[in-house]
Structures are given as structure tokens and as C-alpha cells.
Tab-separated table of C-alpha atoms in Angstrom:
chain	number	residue	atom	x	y	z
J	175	UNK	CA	124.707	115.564	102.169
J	176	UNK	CA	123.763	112.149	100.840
J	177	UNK	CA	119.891	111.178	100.711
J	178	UNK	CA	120.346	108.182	103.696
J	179	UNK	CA	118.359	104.807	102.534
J	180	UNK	CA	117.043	102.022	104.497
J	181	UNK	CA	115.657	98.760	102.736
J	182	UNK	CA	112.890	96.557	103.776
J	183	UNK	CA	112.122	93.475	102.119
J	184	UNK	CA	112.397	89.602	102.970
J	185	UNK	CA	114.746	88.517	99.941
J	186	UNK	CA	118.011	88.169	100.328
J	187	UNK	CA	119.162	88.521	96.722
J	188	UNK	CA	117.246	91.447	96.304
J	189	UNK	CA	118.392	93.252	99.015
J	190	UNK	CA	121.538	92.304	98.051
J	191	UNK	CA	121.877	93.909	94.797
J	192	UNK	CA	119.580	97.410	95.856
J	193	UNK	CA	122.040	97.523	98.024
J	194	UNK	CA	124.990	97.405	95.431
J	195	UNK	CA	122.808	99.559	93.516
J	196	UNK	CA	122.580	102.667	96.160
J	197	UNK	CA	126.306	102.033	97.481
J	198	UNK	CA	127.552	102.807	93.924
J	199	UNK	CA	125.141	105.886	93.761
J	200	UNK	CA	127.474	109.069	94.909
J	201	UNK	CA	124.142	111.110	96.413
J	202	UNK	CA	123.038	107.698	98.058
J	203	UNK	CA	124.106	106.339	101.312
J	204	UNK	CA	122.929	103.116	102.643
J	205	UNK	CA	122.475	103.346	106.548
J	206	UNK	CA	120.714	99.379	106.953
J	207	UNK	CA	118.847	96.700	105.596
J	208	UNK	CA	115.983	94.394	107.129
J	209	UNK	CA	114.531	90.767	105.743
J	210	UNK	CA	110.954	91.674	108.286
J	211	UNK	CA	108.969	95.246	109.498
J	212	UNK	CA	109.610	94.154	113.435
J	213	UNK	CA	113.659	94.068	113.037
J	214	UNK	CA	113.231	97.604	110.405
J	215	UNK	CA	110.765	98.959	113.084
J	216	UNK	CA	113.386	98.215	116.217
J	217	UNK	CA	116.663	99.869	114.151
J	218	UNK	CA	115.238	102.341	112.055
J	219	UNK	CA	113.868	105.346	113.855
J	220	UNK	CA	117.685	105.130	115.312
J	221	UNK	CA	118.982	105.835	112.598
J	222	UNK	CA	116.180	108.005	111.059
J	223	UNK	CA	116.493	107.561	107.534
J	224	UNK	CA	115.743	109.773	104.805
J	225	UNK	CA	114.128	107.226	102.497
J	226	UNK	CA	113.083	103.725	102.846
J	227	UNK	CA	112.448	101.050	100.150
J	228	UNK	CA	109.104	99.249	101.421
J	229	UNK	CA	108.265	95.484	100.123
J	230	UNK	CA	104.780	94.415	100.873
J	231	UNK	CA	104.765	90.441	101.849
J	232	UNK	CA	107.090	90.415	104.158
J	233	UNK	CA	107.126	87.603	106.898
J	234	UNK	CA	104.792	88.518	110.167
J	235	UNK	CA	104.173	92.141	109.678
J	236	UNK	CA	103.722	93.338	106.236
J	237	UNK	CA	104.589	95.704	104.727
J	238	UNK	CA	101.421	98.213	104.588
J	239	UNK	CA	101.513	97.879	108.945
J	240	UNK	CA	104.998	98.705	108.391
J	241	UNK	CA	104.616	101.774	106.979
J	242	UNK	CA	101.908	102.752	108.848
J	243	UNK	CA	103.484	102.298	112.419
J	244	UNK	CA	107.166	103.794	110.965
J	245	UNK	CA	105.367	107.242	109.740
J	246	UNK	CA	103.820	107.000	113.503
J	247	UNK	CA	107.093	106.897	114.826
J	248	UNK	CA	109.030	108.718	112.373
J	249	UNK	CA	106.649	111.410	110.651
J	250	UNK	CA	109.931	112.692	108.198
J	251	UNK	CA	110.378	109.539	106.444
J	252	UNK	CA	109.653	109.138	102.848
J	253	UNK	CA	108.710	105.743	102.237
J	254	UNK	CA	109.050	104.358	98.777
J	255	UNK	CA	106.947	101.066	98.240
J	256	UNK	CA	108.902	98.150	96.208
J	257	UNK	CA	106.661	95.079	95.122
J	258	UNK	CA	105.648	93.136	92.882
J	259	UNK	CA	101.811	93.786	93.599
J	260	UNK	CA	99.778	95.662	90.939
J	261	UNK	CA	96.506	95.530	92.210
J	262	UNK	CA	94.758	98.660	93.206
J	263	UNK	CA	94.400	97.357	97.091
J	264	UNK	CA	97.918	97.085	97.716
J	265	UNK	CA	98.181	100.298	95.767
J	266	UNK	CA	95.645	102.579	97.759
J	267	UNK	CA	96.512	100.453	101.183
J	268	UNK	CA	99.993	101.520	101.183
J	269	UNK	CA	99.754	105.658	100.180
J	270	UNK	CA	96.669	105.277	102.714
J	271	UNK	CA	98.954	104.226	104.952
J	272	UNK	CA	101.673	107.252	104.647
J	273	UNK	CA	103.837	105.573	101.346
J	274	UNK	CA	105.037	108.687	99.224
J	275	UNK	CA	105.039	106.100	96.450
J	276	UNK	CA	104.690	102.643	94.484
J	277	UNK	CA	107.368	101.505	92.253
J	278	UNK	CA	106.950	97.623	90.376
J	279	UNK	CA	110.405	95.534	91.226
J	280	UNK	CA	110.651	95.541	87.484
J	281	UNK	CA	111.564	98.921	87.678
J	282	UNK	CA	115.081	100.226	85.820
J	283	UNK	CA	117.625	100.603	88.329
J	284	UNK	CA	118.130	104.316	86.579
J	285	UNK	CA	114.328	105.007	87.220
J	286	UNK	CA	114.525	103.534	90.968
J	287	UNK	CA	117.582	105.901	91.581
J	288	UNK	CA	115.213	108.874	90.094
J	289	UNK	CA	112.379	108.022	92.161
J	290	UNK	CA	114.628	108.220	95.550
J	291	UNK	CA	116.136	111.268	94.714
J	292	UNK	CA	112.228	112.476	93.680
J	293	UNK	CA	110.634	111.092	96.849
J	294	UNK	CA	113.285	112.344	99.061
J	295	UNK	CA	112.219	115.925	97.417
J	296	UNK	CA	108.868	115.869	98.134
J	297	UNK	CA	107.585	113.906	94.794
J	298	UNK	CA	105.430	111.119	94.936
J	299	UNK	CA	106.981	108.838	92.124
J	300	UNK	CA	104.468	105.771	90.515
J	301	UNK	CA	104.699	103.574	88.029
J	302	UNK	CA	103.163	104.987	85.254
J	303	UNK	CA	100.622	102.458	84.836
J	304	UNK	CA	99.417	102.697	88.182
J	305	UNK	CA	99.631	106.529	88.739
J	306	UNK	CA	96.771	106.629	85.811
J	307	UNK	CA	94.745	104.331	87.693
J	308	UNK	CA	94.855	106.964	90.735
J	309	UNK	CA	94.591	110.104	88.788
J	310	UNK	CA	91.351	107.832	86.511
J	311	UNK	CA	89.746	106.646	90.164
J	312	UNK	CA	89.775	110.525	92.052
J	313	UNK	CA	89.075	112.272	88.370
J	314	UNK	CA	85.311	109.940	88.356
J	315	UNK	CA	82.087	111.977	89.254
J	316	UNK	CA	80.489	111.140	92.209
J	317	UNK	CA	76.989	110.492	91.100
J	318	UNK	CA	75.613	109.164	94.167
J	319	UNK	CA	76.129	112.765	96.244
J	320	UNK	CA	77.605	112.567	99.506
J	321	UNK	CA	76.730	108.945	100.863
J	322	UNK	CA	78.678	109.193	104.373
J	323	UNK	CA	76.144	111.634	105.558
J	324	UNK	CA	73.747	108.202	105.572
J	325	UNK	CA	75.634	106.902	108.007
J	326	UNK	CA	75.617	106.744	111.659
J	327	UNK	CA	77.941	108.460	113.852
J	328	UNK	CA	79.677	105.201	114.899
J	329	UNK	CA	79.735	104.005	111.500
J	330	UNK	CA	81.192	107.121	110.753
J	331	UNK	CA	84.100	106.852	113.659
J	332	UNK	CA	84.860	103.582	112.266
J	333	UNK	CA	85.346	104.668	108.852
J	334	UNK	CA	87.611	107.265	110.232
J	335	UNK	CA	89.450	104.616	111.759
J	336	UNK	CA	89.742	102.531	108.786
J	337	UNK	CA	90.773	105.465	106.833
J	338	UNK	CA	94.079	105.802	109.571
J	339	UNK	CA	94.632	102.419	108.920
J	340	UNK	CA	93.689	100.528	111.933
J	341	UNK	CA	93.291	96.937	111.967
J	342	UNK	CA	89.898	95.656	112.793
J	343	UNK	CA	91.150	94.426	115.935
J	344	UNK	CA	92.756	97.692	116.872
J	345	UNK	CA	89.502	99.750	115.922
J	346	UNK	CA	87.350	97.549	118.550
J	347	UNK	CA	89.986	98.328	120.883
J	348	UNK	CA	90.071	101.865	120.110
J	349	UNK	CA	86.466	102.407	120.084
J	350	UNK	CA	85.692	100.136	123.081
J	351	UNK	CA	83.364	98.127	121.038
J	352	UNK	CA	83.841	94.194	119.906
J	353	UNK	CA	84.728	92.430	117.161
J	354	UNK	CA	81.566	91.465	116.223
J	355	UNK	CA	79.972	95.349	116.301
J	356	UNK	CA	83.295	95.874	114.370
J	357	UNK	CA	82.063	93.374	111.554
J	358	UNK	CA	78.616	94.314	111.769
J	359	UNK	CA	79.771	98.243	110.819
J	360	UNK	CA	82.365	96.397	108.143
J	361	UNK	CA	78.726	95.355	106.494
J	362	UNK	CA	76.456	98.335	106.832
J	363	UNK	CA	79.014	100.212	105.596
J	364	UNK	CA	79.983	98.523	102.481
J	365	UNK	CA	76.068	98.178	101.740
J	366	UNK	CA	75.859	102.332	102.289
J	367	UNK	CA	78.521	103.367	100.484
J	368	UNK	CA	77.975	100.446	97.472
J	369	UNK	CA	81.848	99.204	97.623
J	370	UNK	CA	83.095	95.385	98.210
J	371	UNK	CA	86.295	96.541	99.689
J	372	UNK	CA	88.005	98.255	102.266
J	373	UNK	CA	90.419	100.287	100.298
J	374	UNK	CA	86.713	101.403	98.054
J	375	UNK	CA	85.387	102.107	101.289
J	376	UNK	CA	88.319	104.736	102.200
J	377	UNK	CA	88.727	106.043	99.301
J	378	UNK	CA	85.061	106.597	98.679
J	379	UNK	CA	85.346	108.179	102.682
J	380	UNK	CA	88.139	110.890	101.638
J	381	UNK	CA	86.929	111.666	98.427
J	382	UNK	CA	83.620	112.799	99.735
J	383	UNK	CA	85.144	114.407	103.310
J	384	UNK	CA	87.497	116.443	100.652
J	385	UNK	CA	90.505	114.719	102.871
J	386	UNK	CA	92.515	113.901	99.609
């Protein structure tokens, strides 16, 4: 049967030639594509897709909350991030987020053919560039022991939230506390652990828990 393919992403000229590119593809079959995450998130757990192709700045919803609320409602899907984002946030962000894998938008239509057929099969395809940068950050030492035992157990539940890739907002909801106590952990935290960011802050959090 052919690997089914959904496409997310806000340009209309590129959607219009992935498009060409999977309907030419014998093993491929395009089942819908979306210029925003609310109109993919409405149509495609209908029509449960094997793959999707997952742009980042998308209008409203990007891409990243995409992801995260499709593998909520659709746990099978392999989703393949598009962009044209290099940095290491968007890069962590979206596999925290469920992504099988990042691809650049300068990527050979050949290669972006091979990486559906890899993802669909349980590969996690990268640009080569930034799957060193990965494989470099996890293969570091930790010299600084385990620093999440320093920290409280509601620093610690909101780390674990961050790590699912809540929303501030939706953490304070989830945890029953406000915005502000949400803030105030964002600091302590970053202080404890010695990162600037949240994606350093989750990583650091999974690397040390043994969750990656």
C-alpha cells in the first residue's frame, strides 16, 4: 500500500510543487494539504495519515503546537518537519514535541522522497548538519552531576511539564498555579540548571532523568 502524506505549511507555491512531487512518486499518495495547524488539526486525524510534512511559521498556530497536539490526537503519525529554521531551538522544540525528523526546504527532492519512505519506517531522517549537532549536544559529559535533584518538587513538575511541551499558560492551568509562580519557576530554574533557554532547560531535564 502507498505511504499516505499530508502537508502542512502556509505557502502556496510550495505546497504546490511537494505536492507534484509526492503525486508523481508511485509508493506516495497524497491524502490533503493545509496553508495553517487549526484547518490540518480539524481534517487530519480523519484521514489519519501515515506521514505529514510539518512547516514551522505557520499563521496562528505554529508549527511545533501543531505537532504536539496532532501526536496527542493521532499517536501513529510520523511527522516530518520542513523549514527553513536551523537553529537548535526550533530543532530540539519540534522532536521534543513528537517530530520523527527535521529536513532544511533546501533539501533534494530525491533526499525528501528518502526521508518519507525512512520516517514512515521507523527512521528519524536529519539534515546532516543538524543531526551532528544532536548526536555533539547528548555525546557532552555532564560535569555538573545531576542538577534537577536541586530543585524543588514544583520546580520539578514544571519542568516535567515543559518537557511535554506545554505552553506556559497551559502549565499554570495544569498545575493550578498562576502565571506569575509560572515565571518565577521559568527563573529559578534556568539559574539551577545554568541554561538561558527553554529547549537547554529540557534537554538538560531528559538527559539527566535518562528520558532520552
Amino acid at each position: 500500500m502507498p505511504i499516505k502524506v499530508a502537508i502542512v505549511d502556509d505557502d502556496e507555491g510550495i505546497r504546490t510543487s511537494l505536492a507534484a512531487l509526492i503525486r508523481r512518486a508511485s509508493a506516495l499518495k497524497l491524502i490533503g494539504d493545509y496553508a495553517d495547524a487549526e484547518s490540518a488539526l480539524k481534517e487530519i486525524p480523519r484521514r489519519a495519515p501515515d506521514v505529514v510534512l510539518m512547516d514551522i511559521n505557520l499563521p496562528g498556530m505554529n508549527g511545533v503546537e501543531c505537532v504536539r497536539h496532532l501526536k496527542t490526537s493521532l499517536p501513529a503519525v510520523q511527522v516530518l518537519m520542513l523549514t527553513v529554521y536551523e537553529d537548535s531551538e526550533s530543532l530540539f522544540n519540534s522532536l521534543k514535541a513528537g517530530a520523527s525528523g527535521y529536513l532544511l526546504k533546501r533539501t533534494a527532492s530525491a533526499r525528501l522522497l528518502e526521508a518519507i519512505r525512512d520516517v514512515h519506517e521507523g527512521g528519524s531522517p536529519m539534515t546532516p548538519q543538524l543531526a551532528r549537532r544532536v548526536v555533539q549536544f547528548f555525546s557532552r559529559p555532564n560535569q555538573t552531576g545531576s542538577p534537577v535533584s536541586n530543585l524543588t518538587p514544583g520546580e520539578r513538575e514544571f519542568l516535567d511539564q515543559l518537557a511535554k511541551g506545554y505552553a506556559y499558560k497551559e502549565i499554570a492551568d495544569r498545575m493550578a498555579i498562576s502565571i506569575d509562580t509560572v515565571r518565577s519557576y521559568v527563573r529559578t530554574v534556568y539559574e539551577k540548571l545554568h541554561v538561558h533557554s527553554r529547549t537547554e532547560a529540557v534537554v538538560k531535564y531528559l538527559r539527566t532523568e535518562e528520558r532520552l
